[in-house]
Short mmCIF file of C-alpha atoms and ligand atoms in Angstrom, two decimals:
data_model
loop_
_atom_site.label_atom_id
_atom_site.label_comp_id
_atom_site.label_asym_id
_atom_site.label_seq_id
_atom_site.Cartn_x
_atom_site.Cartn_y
_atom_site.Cartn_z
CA UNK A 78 -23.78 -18.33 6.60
CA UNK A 79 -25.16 -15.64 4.42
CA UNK A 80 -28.58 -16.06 2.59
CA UNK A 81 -28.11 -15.27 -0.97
CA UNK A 82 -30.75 -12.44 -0.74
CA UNK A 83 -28.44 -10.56 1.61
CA UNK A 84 -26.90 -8.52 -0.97
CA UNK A 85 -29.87 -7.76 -2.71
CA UNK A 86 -31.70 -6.04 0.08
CA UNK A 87 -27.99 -4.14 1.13
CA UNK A 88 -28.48 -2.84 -2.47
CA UNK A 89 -32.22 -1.80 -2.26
CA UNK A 90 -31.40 1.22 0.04
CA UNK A 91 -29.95 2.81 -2.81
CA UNK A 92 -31.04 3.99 -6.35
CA UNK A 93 -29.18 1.24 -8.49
CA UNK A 94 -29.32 3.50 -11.43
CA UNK A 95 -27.08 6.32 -9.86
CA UNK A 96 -25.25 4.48 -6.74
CA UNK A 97 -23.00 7.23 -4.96
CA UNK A 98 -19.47 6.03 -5.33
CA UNK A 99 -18.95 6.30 -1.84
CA UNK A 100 -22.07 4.10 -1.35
CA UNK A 101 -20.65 1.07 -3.39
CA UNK A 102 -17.44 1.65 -1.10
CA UNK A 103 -19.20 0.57 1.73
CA UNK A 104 -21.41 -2.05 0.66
CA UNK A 105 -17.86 -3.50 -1.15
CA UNK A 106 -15.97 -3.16 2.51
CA UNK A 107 -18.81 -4.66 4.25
CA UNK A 108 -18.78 -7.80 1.76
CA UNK A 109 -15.43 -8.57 2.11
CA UNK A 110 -14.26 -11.05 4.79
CA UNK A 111 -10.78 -12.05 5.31
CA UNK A 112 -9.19 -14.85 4.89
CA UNK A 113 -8.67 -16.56 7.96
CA UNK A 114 -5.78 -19.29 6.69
CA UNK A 115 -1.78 -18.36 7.64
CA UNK A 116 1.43 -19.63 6.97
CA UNK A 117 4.53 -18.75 8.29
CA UNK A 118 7.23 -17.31 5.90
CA UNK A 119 10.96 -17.08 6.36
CA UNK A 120 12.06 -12.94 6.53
CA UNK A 121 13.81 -13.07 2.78
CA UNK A 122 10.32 -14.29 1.76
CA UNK A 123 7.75 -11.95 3.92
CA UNK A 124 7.87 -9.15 2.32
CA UNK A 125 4.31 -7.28 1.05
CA UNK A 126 2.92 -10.38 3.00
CA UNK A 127 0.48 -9.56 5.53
CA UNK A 128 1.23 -10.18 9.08
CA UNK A 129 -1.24 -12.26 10.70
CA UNK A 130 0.19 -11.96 14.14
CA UNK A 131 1.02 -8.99 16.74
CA UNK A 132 5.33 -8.83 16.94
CA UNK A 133 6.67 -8.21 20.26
CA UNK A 134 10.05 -6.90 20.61
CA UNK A 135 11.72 -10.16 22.03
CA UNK A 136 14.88 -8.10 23.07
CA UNK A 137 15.84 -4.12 23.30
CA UNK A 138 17.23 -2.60 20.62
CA UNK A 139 19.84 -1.71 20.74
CA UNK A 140 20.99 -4.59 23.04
CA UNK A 141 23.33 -2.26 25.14
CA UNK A 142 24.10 1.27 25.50
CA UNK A 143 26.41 2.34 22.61
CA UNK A 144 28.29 5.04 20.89
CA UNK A 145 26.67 7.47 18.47
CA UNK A 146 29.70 8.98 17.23
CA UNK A 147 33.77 8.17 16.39
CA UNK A 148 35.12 10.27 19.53
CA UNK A 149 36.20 9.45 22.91
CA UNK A 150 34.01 7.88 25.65
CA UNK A 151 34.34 9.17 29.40
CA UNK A 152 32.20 9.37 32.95
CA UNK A 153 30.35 12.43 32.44
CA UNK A 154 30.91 13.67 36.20
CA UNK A 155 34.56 15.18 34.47
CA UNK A 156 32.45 17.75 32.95
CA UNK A 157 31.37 19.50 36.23
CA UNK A 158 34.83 19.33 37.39
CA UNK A 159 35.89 21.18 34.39
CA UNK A 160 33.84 23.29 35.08
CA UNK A 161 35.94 24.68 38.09
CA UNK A 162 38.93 24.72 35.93
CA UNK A 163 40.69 28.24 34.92
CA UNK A 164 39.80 27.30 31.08
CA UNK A 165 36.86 25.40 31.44
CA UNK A 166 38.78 22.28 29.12
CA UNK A 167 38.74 18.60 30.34
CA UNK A 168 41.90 16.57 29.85
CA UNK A 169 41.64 13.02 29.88
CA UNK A 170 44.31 9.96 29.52
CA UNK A 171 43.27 7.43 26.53
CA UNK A 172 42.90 4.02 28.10
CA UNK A 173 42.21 1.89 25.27
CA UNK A 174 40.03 1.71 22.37
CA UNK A 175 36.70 -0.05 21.24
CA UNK A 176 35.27 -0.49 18.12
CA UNK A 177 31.90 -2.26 17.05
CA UNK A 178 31.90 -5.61 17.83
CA UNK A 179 35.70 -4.72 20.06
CA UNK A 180 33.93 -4.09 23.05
CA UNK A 181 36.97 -2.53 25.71
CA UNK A 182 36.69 -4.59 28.53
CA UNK A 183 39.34 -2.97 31.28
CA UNK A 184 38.15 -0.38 34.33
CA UNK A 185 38.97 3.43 33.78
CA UNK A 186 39.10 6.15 36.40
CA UNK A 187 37.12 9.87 35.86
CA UNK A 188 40.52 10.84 34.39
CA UNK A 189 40.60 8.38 31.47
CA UNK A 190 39.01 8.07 28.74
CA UNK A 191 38.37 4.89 25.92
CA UNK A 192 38.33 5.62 22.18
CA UNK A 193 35.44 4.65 20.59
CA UNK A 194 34.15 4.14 17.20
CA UNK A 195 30.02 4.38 16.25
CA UNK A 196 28.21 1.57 17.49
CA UNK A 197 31.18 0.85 19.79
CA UNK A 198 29.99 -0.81 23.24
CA UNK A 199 29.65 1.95 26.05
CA UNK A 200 32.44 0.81 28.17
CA UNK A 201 31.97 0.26 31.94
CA UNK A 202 31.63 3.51 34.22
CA UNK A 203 31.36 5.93 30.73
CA UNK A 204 28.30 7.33 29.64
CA UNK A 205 29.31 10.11 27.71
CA UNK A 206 31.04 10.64 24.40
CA UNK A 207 32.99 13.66 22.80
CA UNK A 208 32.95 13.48 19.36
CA UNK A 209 36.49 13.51 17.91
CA UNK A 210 36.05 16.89 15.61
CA UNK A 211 35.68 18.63 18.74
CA UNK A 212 38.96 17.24 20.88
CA UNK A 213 42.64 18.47 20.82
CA UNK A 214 44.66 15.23 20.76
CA UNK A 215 48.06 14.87 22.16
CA UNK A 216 51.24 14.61 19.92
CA UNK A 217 51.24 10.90 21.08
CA UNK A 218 47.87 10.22 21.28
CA UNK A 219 48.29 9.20 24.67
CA UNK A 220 45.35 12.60 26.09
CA UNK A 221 43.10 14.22 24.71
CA UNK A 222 41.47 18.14 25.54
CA UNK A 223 38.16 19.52 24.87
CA UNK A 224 35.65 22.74 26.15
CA UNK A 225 33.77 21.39 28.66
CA UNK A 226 30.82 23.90 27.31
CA UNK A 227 30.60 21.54 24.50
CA UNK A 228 28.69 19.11 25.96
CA UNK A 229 26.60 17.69 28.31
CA UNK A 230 26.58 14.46 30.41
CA UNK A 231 24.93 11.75 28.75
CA UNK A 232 25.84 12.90 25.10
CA UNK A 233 26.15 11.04 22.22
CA UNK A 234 25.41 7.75 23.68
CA UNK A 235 22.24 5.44 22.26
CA UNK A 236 20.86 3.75 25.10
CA UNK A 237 19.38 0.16 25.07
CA UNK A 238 16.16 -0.44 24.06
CA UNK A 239 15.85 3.35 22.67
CA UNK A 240 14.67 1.78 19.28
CA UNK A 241 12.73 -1.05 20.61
CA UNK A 242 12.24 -1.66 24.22
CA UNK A 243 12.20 -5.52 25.29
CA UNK A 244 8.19 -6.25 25.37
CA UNK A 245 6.87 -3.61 23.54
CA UNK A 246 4.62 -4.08 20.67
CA UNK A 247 7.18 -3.74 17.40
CA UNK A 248 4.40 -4.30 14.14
CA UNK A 249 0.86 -5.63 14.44
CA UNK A 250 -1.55 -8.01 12.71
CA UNK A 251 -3.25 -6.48 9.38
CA UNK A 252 0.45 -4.81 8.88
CA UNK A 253 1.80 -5.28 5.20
CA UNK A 254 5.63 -5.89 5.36
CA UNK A 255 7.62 -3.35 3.70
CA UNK A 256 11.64 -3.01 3.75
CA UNK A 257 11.85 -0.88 6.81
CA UNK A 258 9.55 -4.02 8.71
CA UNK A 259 12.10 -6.74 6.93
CA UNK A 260 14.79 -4.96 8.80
CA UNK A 261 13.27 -4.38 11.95
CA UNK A 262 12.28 -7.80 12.11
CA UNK A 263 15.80 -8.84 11.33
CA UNK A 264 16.91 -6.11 14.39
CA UNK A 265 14.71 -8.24 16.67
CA UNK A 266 16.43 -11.96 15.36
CA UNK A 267 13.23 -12.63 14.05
CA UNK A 268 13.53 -15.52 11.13
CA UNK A 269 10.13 -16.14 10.43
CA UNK A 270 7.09 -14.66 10.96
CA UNK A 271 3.17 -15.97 10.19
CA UNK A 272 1.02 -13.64 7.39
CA UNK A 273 -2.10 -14.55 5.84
CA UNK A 274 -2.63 -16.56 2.79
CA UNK A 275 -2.17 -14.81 0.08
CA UNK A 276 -5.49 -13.58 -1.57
CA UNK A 277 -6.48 -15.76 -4.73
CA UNK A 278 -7.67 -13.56 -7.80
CA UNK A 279 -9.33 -15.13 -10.61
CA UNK A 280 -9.87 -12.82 -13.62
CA UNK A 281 -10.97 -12.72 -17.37
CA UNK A 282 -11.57 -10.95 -19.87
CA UNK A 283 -15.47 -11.28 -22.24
CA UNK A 284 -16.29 -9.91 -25.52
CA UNK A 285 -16.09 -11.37 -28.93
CA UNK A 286 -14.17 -8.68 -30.70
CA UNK A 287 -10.59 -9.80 -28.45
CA UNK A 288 -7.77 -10.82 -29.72
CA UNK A 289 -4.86 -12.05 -27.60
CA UNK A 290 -1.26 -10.61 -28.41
CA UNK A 291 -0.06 -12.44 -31.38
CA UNK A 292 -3.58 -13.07 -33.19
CA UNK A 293 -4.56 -10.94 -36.11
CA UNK A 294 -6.25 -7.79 -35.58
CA UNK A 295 -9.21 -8.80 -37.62
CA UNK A 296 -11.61 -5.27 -38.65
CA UNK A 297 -13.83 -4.71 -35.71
CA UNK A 298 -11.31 -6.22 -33.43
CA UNK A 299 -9.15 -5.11 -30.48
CA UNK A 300 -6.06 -6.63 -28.58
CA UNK A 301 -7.30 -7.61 -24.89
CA UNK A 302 -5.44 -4.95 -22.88
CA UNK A 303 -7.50 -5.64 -19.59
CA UNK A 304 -5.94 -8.68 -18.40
CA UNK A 305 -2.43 -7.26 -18.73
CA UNK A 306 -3.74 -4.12 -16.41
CA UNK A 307 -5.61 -6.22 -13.88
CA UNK A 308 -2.36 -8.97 -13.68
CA UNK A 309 -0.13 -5.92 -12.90
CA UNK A 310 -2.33 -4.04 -10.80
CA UNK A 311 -3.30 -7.44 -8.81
CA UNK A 312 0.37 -8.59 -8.45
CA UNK A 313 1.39 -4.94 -7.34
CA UNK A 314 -0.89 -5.77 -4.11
CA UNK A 315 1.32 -8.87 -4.08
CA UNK A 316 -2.14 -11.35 -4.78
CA UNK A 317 -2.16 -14.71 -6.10
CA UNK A 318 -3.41 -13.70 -9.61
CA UNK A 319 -4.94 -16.86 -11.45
CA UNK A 320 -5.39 -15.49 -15.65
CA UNK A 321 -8.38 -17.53 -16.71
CA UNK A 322 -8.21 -16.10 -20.98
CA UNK A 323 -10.72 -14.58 -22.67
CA UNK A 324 -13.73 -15.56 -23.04
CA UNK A 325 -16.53 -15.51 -25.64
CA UNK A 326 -19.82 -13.74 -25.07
CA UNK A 327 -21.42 -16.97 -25.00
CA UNK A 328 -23.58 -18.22 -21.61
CA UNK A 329 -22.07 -21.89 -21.94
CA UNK A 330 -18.53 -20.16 -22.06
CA UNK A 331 -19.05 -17.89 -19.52
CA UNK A 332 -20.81 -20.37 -16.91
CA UNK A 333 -18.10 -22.52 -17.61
CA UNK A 334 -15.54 -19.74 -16.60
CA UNK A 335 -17.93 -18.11 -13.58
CA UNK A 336 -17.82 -21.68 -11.92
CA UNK A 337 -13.86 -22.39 -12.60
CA UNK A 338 -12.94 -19.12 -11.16
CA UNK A 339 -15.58 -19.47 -7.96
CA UNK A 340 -13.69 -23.14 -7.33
CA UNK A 341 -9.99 -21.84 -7.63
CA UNK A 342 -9.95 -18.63 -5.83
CA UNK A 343 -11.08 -16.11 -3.52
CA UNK A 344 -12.33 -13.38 -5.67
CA UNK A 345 -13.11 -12.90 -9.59
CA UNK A 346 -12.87 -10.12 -11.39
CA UNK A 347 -14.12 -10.02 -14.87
CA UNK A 348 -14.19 -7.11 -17.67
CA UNK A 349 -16.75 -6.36 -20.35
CA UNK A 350 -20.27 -7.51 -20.56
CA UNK A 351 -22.11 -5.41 -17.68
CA UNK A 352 -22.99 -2.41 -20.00
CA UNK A 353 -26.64 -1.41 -20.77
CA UNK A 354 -26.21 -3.12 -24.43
CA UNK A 355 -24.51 -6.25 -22.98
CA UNK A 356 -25.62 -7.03 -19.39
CA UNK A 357 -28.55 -9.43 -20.05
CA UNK A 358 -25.96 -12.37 -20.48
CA UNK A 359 -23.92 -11.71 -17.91
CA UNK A 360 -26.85 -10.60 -15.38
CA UNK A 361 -28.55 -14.03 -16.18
CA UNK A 362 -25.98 -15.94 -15.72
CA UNK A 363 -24.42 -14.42 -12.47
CA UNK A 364 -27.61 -13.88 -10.96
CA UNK A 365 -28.32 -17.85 -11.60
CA UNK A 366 -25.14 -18.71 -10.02
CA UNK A 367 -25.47 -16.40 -7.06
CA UNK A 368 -25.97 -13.62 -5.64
CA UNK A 369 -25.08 -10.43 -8.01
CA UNK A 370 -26.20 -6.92 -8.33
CA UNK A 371 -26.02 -4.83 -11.45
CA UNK A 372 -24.67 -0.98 -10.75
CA UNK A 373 -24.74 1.92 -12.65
CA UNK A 374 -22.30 3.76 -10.06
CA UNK A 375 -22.68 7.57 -10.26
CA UNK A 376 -19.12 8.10 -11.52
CA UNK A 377 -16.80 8.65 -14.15
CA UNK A 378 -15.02 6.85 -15.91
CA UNK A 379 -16.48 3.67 -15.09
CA UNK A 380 -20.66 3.90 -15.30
CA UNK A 381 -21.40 -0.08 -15.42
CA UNK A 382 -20.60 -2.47 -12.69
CA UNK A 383 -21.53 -5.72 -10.91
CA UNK A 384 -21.16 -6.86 -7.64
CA UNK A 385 -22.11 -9.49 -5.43
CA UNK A 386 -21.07 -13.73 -5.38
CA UNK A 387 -20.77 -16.70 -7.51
CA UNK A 388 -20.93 -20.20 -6.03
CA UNK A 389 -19.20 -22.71 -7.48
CA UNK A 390 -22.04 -25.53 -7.19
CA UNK A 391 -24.27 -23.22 -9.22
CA UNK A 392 -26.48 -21.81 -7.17
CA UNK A 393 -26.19 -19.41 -4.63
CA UNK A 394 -25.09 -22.11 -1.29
CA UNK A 395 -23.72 -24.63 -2.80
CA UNK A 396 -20.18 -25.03 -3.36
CA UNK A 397 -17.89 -22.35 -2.68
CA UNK A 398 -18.84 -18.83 -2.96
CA UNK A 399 -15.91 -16.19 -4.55
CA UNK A 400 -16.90 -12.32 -4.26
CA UNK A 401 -17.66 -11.19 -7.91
CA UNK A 402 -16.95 -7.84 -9.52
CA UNK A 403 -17.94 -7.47 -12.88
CA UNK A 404 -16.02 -4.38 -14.05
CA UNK A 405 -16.70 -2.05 -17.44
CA UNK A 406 -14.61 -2.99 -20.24
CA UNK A 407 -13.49 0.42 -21.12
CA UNK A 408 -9.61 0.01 -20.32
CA UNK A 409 -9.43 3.51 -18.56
CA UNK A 410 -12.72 2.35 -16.66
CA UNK A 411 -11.52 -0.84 -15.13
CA UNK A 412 -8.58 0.53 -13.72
CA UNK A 413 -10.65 3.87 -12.27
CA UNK A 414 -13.15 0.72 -11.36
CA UNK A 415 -10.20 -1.21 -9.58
CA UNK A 416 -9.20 1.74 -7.53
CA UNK A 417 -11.50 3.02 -5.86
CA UNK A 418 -14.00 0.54 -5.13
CA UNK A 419 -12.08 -2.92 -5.55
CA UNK A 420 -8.68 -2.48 -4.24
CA UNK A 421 -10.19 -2.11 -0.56
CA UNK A 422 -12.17 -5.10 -0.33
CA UNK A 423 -9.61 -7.08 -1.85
CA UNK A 424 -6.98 -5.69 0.97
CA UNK A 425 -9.52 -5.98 3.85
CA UNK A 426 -10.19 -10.11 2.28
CA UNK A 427 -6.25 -10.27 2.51
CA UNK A 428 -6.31 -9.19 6.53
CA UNK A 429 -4.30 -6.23 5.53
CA UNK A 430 -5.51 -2.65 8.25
CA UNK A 431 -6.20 -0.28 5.52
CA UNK A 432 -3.99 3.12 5.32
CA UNK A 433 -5.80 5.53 3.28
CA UNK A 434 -3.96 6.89 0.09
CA UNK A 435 -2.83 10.42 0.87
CA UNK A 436 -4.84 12.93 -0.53
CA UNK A 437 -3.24 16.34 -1.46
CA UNK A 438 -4.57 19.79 -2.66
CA UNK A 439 -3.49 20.99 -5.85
CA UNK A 440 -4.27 24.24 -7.71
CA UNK A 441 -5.80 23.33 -10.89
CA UNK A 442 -4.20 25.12 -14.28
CA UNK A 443 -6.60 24.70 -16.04
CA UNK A 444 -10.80 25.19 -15.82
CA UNK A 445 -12.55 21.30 -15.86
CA UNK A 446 -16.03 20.57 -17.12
CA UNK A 447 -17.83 18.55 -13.87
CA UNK A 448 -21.57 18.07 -13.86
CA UNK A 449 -22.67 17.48 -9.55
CA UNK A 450 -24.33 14.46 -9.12
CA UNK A 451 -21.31 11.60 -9.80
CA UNK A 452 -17.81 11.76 -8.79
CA UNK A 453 -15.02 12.07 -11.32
CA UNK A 454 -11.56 10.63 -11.50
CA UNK A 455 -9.75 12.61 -14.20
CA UNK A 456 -6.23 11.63 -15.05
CA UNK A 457 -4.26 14.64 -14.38
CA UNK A 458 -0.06 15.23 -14.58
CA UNK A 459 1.09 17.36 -10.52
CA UNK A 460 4.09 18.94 -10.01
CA UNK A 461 5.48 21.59 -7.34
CA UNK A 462 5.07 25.01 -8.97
CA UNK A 463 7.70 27.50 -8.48
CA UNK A 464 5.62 28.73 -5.01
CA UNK A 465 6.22 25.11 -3.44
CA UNK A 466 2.66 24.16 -3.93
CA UNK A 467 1.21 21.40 -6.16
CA UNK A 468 -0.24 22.13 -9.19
CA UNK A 469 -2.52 20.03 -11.17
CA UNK A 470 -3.27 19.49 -15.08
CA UNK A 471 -5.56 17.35 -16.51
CA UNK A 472 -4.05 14.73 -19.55
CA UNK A 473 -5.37 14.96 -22.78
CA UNK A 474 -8.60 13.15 -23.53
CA UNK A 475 -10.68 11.76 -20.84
CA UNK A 476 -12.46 9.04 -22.66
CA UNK A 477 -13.22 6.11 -21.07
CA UNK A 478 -10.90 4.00 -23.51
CA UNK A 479 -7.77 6.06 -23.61
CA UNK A 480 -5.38 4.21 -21.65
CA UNK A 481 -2.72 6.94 -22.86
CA UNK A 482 -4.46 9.26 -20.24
CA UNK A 483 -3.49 7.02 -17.35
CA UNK A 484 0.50 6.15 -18.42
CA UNK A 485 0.94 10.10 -18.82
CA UNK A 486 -0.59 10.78 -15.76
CA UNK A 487 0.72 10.64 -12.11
CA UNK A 488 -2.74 11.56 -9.76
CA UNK A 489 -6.43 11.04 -10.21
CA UNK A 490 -7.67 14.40 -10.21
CA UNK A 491 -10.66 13.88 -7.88
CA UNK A 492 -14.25 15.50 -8.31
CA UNK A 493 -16.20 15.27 -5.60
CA UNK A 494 -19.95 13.89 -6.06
CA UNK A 495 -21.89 17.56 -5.45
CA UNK A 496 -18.50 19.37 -6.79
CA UNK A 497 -19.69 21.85 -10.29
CA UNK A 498 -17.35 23.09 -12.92
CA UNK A 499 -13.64 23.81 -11.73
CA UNK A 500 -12.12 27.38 -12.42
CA UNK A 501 -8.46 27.80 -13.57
CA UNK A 502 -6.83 28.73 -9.94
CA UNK A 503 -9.43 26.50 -7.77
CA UNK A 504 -7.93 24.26 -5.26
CA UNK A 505 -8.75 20.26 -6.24
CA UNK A 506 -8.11 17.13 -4.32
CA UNK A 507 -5.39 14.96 -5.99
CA UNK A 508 -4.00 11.62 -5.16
CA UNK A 509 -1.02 10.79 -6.62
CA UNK A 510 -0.43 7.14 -7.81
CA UNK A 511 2.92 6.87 -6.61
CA UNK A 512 2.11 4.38 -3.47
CA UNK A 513 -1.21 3.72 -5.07
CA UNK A 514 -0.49 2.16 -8.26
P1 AMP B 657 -18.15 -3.64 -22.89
O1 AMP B 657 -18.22 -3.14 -21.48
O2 AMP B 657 -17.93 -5.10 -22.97
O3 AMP B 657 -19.31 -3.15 -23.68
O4 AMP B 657 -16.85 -2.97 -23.51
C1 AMP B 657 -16.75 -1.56 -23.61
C2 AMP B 657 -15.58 -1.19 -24.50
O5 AMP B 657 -14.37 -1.66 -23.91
C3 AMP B 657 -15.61 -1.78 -25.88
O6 AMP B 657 -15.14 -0.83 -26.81
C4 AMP B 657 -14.68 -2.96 -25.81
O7 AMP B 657 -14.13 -3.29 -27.05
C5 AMP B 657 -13.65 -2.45 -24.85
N1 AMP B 657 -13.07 -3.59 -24.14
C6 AMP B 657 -13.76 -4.54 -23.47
N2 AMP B 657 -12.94 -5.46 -22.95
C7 AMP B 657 -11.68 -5.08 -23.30
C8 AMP B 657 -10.38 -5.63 -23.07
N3 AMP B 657 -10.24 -6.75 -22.36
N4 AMP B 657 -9.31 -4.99 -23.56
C9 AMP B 657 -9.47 -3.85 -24.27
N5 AMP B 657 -10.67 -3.28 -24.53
C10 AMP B 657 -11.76 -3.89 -24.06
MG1 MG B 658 -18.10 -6.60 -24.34
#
């Protein structure tokens, strides 16, 4: 059991007032536990589940050596023989004829051959198959002539086990199930398969000037665009995402909602209320419930954030705790915020192995203001210029608020911490969102 000063001395290493990005990475990662709780899941229902157990290949795949082309199966031994022929050609007497799931089940001599269709059963004695686009059939289909030269013994036959050997280790624990897994699990006669809980998320959204969709826009006011961005970008990862409303900038409001969340699920994520103007509320309160440090992360977008836990009784050890992130409320900000510091944790507390987004170089068209001393996520539009390599622009406005940036984009353009300005022509790092968001 953690002491609920734990966090609080993690944090003092660092200058709270300009936290390295990559610094609140780590501390986030080393937070987040996972879940130990599985279930097991039918195959139809498994998939962006994460596996909580090692799959061994039951059986080889394929099951039995097998055609890789329509052509003519045959004991590859006739090759060499043709080879002492005057015209170097094989002739060969069809037999018979299997087809996938028609497996030809009579003897042949080295002078015969079977047809055979893909996926066809190899059948006994032939371990070699000429595709048909390279024979000469008979009139009466009854032989068949090819160049010996053609081929060699062995050809165009999948052996057993070649995909997946009977034994060997086919996905492992921490793996999130894609399509290709679904059907490799399906290869194997797997039905069901156990994966981890899936992660609860409790979010909100504070400030007094929201307005849900369908309430008047009174002056002053804005429509709560935070919880629809957090709800996608949580149900992307395929979490349990548990929309608690807004709520007012009021302590007995927000208490109310801090202890909910802690009781229901696994993690909460809130927006608003941990900027300079607003934090005392929020820092009271979270720091009375638990265990909660207050970040000004050396980035942009996305300056204000909290971190830390919430206990359900209350008080730091009592109850259950839920790890807290208190994000900005700028829209563009807790997205940026969500990225690159949350979505981690939140994977590692859902037993998933991480797998690093891919992270490209791009020529930049354009020259970028960057200041060293905080790492910057522009919003920037790639695409293959006529050389083959990427090339990078930046989207409109850059403000913190202007969510238009991010739906036009398709990468975070990414500053480094120490980076300075960028010149038109200078290489940047990019990572697309395709596979990301
Ligand atoms: P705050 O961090 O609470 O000071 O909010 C910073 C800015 O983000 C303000 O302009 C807020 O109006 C805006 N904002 C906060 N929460 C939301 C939200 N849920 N949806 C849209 N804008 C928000
Ligand atoms: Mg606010």
């Amino acid at each position: 059991m953690t002491t609920s000063n734990e966090l609080s001395r993690c944090v003092a290493q660092f200058d709270p007032q300009a936290l390295p990005v990559s610094a609140a990475q780590a501390i986030v990662r080393q937070w987040a536990t996972p879940i130990a709780a599985a279930e097991r899941v039918s195959l139809s229902d498994a998939l962006d589940r994460v596996l909580a157990e090692d799959i061994v290949s039951p059986i080889d795949v394929p099951a039995h050596d097998n055609s890789a082309m329509d052509g003519y199966a045959f004991n590859g031994a006739a090759l060499a023989d043709a080879a002492a022929a005057a015209d170097g050609s094989v002739t060969l007497a069809v037999a018979g004829k299997a087809l996938a799931g028609h497996p030809f089940t009579g003897d042949i001599t080295p002078t015969q051959c079977v047809r055979v269709m893909t996926g066809a059963l190899m059948p006994a004695s032939c371990d070699t198959v000429v595709p048909q686009e390279q024979v000469e059939a008979a009139e009466d289909g009854q032989s068949i002539r090819f160049a010996a030269t053609t081929l060699r013994g062995g050809a165009n036959r999948r052996r057993a086990g070649e995909d997946l050997a009977r034994g060997a280790p086919a996905l492992r624990a921490g793996r999130i199930v894609r399509a290709s897994d679904l059907g490799l699990l399906a290869s194997l006669g797997i039905g069901d398969v156990a994966v981890r809980r899936r992660l609860r998320v409790a979010f909100f959204s504070t400030g007094d000037e929201l307005r849900s969709i369908g309430q008047s826009l009174d002056p002053g006011c804005v429509y709560d665009s935070n919880r629809y961005t957090l709800l996608a970008m949580l149900r992307r990862l395929n979490f349990d995402a548990i929309d608690l409303g807004v709520v007012r900038d009021e302590p007995a409001a927000l208490e109310k909602a801090l202890l909910t969340a802690a009781a229901s699920a696994d993690v909460i994520l809130t927006s608003g209320g941990v900027s300079v103007g607003e934090a005392d509320l929020t820092q009271h309160l979270s720091r009375a419930l638990g265990d909660v440090a207050f970040w000004s992360l050396a980035m942009r977008p996305g300056r204000p954030m909290a971190f830390g836990r919430v206990w359900s009784g209350g008080r730091a050890g009592v109850g259950d705790p839920a790890l807290f992130f208190g994000l900005p409320g700028n829209p563009v900000a807790v997205m940026v915020t969500f990225y690159q510091i949350v979505r981690d944790a939140l994977l590692i507390m859902a037993g998933a192995t991480l797998q690093p987004p891919p992270v490209l170089h791009a020529t930049s068209a354009t020259s970028v203001r960057k200041r060293p001393g905080r790492t910057e996520f522009q919003r920037g539009t790639a695409r293959r210029a006529a050389d083959g390599r990427w090339q990078v622009t930046p989207t409109g406005s850059q403000g913190s608020g202007v969510l238009s940036s991010m739906s036009e984009a398709n990468c975070f353009i990414v500053l480094a911490h120490d980076q300075a300005d960028v010149d038109a022509g200078d290489i940047v790092d990019i990572m697309l969102f395709d596979g990301l968001i």
